[in-house]
Short mmCIF file of C-alpha atoms and ligand atoms in Angstrom, two decimals:
data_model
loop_
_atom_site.label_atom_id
_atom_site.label_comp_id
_atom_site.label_asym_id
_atom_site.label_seq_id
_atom_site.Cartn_x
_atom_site.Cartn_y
_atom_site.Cartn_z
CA UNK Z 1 0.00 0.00 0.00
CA UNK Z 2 0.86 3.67 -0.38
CA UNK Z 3 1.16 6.04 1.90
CA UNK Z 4 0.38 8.91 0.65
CA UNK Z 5 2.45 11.68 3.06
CA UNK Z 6 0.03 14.47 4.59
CA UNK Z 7 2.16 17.61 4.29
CA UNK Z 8 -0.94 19.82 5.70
CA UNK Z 9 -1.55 17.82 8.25
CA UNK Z 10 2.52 17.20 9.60
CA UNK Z 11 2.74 21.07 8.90
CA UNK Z 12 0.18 21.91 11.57
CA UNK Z 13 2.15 19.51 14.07
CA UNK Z 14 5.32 21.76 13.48
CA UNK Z 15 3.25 24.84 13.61
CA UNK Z 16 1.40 23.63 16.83
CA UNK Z 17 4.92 23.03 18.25
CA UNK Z 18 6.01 26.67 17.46
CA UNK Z 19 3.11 28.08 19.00
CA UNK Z 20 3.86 26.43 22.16
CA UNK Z 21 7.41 27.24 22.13
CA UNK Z 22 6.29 30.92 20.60
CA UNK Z 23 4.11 31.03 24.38
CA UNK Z 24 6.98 29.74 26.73
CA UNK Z 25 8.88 32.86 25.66
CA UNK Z 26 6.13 35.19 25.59
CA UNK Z 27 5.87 34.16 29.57
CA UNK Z 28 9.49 34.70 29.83
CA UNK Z 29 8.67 38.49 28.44
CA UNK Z 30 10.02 37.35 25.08
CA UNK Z 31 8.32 38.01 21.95
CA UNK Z 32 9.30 36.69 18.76
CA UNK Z 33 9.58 38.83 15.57
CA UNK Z 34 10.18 38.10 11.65
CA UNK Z 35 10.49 40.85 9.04
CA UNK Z 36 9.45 39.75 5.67
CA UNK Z 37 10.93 42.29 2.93
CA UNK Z 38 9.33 42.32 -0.69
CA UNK Z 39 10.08 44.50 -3.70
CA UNK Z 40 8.03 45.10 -6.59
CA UNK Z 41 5.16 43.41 -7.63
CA UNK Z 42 5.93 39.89 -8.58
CA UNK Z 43 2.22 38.51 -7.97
CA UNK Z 44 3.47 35.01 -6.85
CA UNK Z 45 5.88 36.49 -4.28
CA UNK Z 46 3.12 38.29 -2.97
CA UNK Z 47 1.09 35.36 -2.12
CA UNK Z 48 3.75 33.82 -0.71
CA UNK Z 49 4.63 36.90 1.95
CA UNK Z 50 0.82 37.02 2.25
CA UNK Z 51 1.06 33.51 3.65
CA UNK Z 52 4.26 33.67 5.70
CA UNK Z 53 2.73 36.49 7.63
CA UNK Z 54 -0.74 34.42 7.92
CA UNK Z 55 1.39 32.43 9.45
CA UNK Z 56 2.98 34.52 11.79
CA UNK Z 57 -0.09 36.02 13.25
CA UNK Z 58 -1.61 32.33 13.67
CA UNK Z 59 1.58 30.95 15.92
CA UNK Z 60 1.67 34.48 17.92
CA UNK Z 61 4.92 35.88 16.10
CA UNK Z 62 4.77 39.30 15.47
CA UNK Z 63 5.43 40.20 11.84
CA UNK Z 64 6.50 43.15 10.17
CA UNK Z 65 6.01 43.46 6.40
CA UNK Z 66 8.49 45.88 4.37
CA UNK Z 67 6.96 45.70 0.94
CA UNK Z 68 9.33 48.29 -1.57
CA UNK Z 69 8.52 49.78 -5.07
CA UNK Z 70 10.01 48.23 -8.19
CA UNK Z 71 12.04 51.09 -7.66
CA UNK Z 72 14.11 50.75 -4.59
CA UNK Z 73 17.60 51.08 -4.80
CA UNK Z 74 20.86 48.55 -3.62
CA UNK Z 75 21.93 51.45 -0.76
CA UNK Z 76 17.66 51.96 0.28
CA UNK Z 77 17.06 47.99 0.62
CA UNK Z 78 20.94 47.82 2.46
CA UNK Z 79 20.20 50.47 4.87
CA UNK Z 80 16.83 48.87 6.11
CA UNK Z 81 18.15 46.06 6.26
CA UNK Z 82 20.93 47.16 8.50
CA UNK Z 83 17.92 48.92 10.84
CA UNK Z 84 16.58 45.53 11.21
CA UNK Z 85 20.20 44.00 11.89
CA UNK Z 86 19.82 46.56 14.63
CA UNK Z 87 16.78 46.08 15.69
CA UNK Z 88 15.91 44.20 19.41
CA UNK Z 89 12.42 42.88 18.44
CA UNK Z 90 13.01 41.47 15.30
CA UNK Z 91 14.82 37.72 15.51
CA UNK Z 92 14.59 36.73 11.83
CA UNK Z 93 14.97 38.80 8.27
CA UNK Z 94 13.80 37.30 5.21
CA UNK Z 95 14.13 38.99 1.36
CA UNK Z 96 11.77 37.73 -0.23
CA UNK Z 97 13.61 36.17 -3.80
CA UNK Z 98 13.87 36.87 -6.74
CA UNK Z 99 14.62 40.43 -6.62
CA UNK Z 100 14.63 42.42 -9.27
CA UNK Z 101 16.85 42.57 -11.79
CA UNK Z 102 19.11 45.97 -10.58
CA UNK Z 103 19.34 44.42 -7.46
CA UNK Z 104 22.65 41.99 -6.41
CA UNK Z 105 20.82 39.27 -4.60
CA UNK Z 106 24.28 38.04 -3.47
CA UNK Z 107 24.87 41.31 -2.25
CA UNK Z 108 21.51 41.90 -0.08
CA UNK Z 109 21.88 38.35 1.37
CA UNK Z 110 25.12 38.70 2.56
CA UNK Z 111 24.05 41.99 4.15
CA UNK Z 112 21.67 40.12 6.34
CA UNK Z 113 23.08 39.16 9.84
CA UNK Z 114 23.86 35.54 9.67
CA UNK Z 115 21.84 34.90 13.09
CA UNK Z 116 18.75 36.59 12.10
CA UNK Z 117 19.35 34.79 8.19
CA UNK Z 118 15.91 32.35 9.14
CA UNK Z 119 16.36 31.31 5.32
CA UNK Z 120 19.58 30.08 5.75
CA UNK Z 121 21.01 31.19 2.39
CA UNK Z 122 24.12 33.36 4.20
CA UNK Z 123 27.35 32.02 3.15
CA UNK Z 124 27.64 31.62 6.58
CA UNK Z 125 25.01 29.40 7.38
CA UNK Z 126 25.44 27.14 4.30
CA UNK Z 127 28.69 26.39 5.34
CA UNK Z 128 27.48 25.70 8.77
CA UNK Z 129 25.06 22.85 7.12
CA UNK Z 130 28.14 21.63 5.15
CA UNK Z 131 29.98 20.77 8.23
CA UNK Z 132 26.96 19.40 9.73
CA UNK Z 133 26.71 22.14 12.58
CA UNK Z 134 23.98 24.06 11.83
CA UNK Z 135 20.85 26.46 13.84
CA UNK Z 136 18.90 27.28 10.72
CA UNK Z 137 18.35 24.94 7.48
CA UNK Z 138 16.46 26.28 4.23
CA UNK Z 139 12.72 25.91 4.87
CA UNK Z 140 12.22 23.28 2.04
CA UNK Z 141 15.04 20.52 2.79
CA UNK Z 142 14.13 20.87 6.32
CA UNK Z 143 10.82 20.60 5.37
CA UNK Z 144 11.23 17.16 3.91
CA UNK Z 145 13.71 15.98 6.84
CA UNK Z 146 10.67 16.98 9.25
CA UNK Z 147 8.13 15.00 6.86
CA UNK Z 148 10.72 11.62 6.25
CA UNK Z 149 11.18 11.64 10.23
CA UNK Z 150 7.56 11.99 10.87
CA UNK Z 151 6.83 9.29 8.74
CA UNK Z 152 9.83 6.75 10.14
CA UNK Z 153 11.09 6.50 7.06
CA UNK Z 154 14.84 5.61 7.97
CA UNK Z 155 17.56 7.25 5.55
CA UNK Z 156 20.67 5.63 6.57
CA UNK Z 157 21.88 2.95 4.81
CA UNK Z 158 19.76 4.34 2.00
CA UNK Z 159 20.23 4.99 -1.88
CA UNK Z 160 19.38 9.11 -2.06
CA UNK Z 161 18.95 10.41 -5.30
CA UNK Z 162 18.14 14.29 -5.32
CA UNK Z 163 16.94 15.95 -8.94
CA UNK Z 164 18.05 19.51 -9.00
CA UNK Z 165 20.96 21.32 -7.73
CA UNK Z 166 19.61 24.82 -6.73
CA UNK Z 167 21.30 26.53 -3.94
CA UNK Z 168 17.87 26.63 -2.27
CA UNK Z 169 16.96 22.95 -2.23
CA UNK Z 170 19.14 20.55 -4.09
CA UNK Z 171 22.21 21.08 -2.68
CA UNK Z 172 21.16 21.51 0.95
CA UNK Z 173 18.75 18.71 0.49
CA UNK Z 174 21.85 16.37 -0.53
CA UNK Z 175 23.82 17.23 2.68
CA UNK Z 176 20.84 17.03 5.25
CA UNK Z 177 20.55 13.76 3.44
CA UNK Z 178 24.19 12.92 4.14
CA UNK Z 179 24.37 14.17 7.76
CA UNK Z 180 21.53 11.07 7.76
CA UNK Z 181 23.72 8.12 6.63
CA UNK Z 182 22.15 8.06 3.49
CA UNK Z 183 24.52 7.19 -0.02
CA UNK Z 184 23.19 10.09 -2.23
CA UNK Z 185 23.50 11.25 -5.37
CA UNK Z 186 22.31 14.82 -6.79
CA UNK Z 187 21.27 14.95 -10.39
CA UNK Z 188 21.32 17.82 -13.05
CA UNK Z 189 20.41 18.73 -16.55
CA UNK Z 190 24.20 17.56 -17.67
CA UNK Z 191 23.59 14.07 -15.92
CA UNK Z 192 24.12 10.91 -18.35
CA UNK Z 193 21.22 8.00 -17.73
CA UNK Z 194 19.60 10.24 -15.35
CA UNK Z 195 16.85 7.39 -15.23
CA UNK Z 196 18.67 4.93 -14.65
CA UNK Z 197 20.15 6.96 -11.33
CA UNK Z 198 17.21 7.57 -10.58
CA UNK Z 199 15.90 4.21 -10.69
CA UNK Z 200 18.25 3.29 -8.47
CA UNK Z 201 17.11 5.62 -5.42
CA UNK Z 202 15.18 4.20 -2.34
CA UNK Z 203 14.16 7.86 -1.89
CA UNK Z 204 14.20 10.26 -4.79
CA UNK Z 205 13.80 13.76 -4.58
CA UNK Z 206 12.46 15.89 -7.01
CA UNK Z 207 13.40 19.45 -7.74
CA UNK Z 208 13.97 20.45 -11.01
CA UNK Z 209 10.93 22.68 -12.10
CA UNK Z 210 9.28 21.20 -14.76
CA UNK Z 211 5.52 19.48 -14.40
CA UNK Z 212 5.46 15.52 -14.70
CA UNK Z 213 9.19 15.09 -15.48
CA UNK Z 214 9.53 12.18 -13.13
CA UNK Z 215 8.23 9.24 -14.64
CA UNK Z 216 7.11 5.26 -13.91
CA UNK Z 217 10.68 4.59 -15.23
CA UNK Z 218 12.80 6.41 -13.09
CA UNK Z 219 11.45 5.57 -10.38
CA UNK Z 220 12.18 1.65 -8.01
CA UNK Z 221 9.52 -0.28 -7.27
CA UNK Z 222 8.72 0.25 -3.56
CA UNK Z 223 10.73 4.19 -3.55
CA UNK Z 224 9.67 6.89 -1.49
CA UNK Z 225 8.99 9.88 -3.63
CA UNK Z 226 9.33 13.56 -2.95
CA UNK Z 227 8.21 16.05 -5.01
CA UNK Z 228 9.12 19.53 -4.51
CA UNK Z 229 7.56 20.70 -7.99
CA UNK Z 230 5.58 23.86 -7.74
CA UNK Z 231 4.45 24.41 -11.51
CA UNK Z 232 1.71 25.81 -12.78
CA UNK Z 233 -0.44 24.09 -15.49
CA UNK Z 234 -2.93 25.91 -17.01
CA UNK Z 235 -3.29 27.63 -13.90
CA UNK Z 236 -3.34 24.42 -11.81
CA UNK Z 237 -0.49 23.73 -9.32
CA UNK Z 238 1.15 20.08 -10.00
CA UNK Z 239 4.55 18.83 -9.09
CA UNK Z 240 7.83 17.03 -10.97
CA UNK Z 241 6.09 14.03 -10.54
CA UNK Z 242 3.85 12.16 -12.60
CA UNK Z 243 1.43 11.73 -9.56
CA UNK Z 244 -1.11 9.50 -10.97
CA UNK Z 245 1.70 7.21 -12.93
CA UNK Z 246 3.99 6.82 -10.30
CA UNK Z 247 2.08 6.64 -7.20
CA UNK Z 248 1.63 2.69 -7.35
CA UNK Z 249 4.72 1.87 -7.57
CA UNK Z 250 5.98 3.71 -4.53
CA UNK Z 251 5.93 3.22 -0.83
CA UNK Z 252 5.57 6.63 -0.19
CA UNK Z 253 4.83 9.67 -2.05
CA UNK Z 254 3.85 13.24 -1.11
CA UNK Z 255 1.37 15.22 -3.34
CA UNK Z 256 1.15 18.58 -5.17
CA UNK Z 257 -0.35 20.31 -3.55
CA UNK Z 258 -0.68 19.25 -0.02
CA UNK Z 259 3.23 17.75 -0.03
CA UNK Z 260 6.32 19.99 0.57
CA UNK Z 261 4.58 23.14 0.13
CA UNK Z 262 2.58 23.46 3.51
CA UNK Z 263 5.75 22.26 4.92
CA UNK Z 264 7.70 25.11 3.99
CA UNK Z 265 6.34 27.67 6.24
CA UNK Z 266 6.52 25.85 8.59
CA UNK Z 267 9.95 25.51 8.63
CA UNK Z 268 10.58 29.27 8.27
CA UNK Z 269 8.23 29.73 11.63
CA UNK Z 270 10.81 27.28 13.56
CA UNK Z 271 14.06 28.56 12.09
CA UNK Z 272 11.94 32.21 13.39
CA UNK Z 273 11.79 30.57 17.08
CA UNK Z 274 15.28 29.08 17.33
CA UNK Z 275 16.64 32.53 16.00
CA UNK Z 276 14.81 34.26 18.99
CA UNK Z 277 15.82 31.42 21.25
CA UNK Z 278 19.59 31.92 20.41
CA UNK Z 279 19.32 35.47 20.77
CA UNK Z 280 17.89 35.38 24.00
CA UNK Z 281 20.84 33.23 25.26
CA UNK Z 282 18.20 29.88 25.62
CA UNK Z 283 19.93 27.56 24.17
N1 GUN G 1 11.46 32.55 -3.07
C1 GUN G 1 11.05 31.27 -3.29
N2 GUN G 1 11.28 30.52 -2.20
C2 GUN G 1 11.84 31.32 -1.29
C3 GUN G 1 12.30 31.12 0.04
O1 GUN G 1 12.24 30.04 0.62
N3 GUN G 1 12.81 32.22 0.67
C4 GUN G 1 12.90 33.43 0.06
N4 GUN G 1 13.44 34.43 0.74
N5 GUN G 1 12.49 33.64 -1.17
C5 GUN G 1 11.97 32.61 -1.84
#
């Protein structure tokens, strides 16, 4: 049998846990802040900040929302983001990406104080996960550790094949993976016999942007498949994976939506607590 893995329903377990944790520190006096920074109008962005802040206010973290013009400038976005470097009551910083096109994303990320960085895309803190010694991981990959651990679905020992090589998920998936015992390979456009890699996994990973790529032949009778695919289809959200053709032939599979996505936020709402914890000398 299947299981199909709930990503709503293990994302309100996480969230429930934040809100508890969110409410020991309020007691202590603490509060717990995240700014969210946008700029310009990129319509899927804003549903996304729309939903991290949702978020916030549901858990009891207080949010602060800095959305810019098209217009902003490298030295405007720098210097609020130094305020909020600054600033007591906010624990976590998050620029919304992509940026626009004037603007170094390199440049603004490395701006952002590495303990406040509740993305975890600061050279900084990518190192840190390289060497296995970590506070914050990228929402997604932690995402997935959080649903594969939820599940008991044991990684060590296990073939780990990861499609996609993005700074955001592919490459920080492959190393959580790693820190876990698993054996794992991470795939890209320039791999040969990609399907016959990925027919090899025992959990395969999907992240490389394009609806349905993943198909009943690349993927092991028995696998556990994650699909981190958010594409739109004629305005209909579906994943990497062929959902329908592959989902027989797994053990486990997470769907689009209802998969990684919830799972994302979160994430960020944790990394948002442990940054406040830090900073407040708890742990
Ligand atoms: N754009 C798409 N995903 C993300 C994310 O996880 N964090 C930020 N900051 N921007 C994104």
């Amino acid at each position: 049998m299947t299981k199909i893995i709930d990503g709503k329903a293990i994302s309100a377990a996480v969230k429930e846990r934040v809100k508890k944790g969110v409410g020991e520190l309020n007691q202590q006096g603490i509060t717990v802040g995240l700014a969210v920074i946008i700029v310009g109008e990129d319509p899927a962005s804003k549903v996304y900040v729309a939903n991290k802040k949702k978020a916030c206010e549901a858990l009891g973290i207080i949010s602060e929302e800095y959305a810019l013009p098209e217009s902003t400038t490298e030295a405007e976005l720098l210097s609020l983001i130094k305020e909020l470097n600054a600033k007591k009551s906010i624990n976590g910083i998050l620029c919304q990406l992509p940026l626009p096109r004037h603007l170094d994303e390199k440049l603004i990320i490395n701006s952002i104080l590495p303990e406040k960085d509740v993305d975890a895309f600061h050279p900084h803190n990518v190192g840190r996960i390289m060497i296995g010694d970590y506070d914050f991981v990228p929402c997604t990959p932690a995402g997935i550790m959080e649903m594969l651990k939820y599940e008991n679905i044991e990684v060590e020992g296990k073939t780990c094949v990861v499609i996609g090589r993005s700074n955001i998920v592919g490459k920080p998936m492959g190393m959580l993976l790693l820190h876990k015992n698993g054996t794992v390979t991470i795939c890209h456009s320039r791999t040969k016999n990609l399907k016959e890699v990925c027919r090899s996994a025992d959990i395969l990973v999907a992240a490389v942007g394009k609806a349905g790529f993943v198909t009943p032949d690349m993927v092991k009778e028995g696998a556990v498949v994650i699909d981190v695919g958010m594409n739109r289809e004629n305005g209909k959200l579906c994943g990497d994976v062929d959902y329908e053709a592959v989902k027989d032939k797994t053990s486990a599979i997470t769907p689009v939506p209802g998969g990684v996505g919830p799972m994302t936020i979160a994430m960020l709402m944790q990394n948002t607590l442990t940054a406040a914890k830090k900073q407040n000398g708890l742990i």
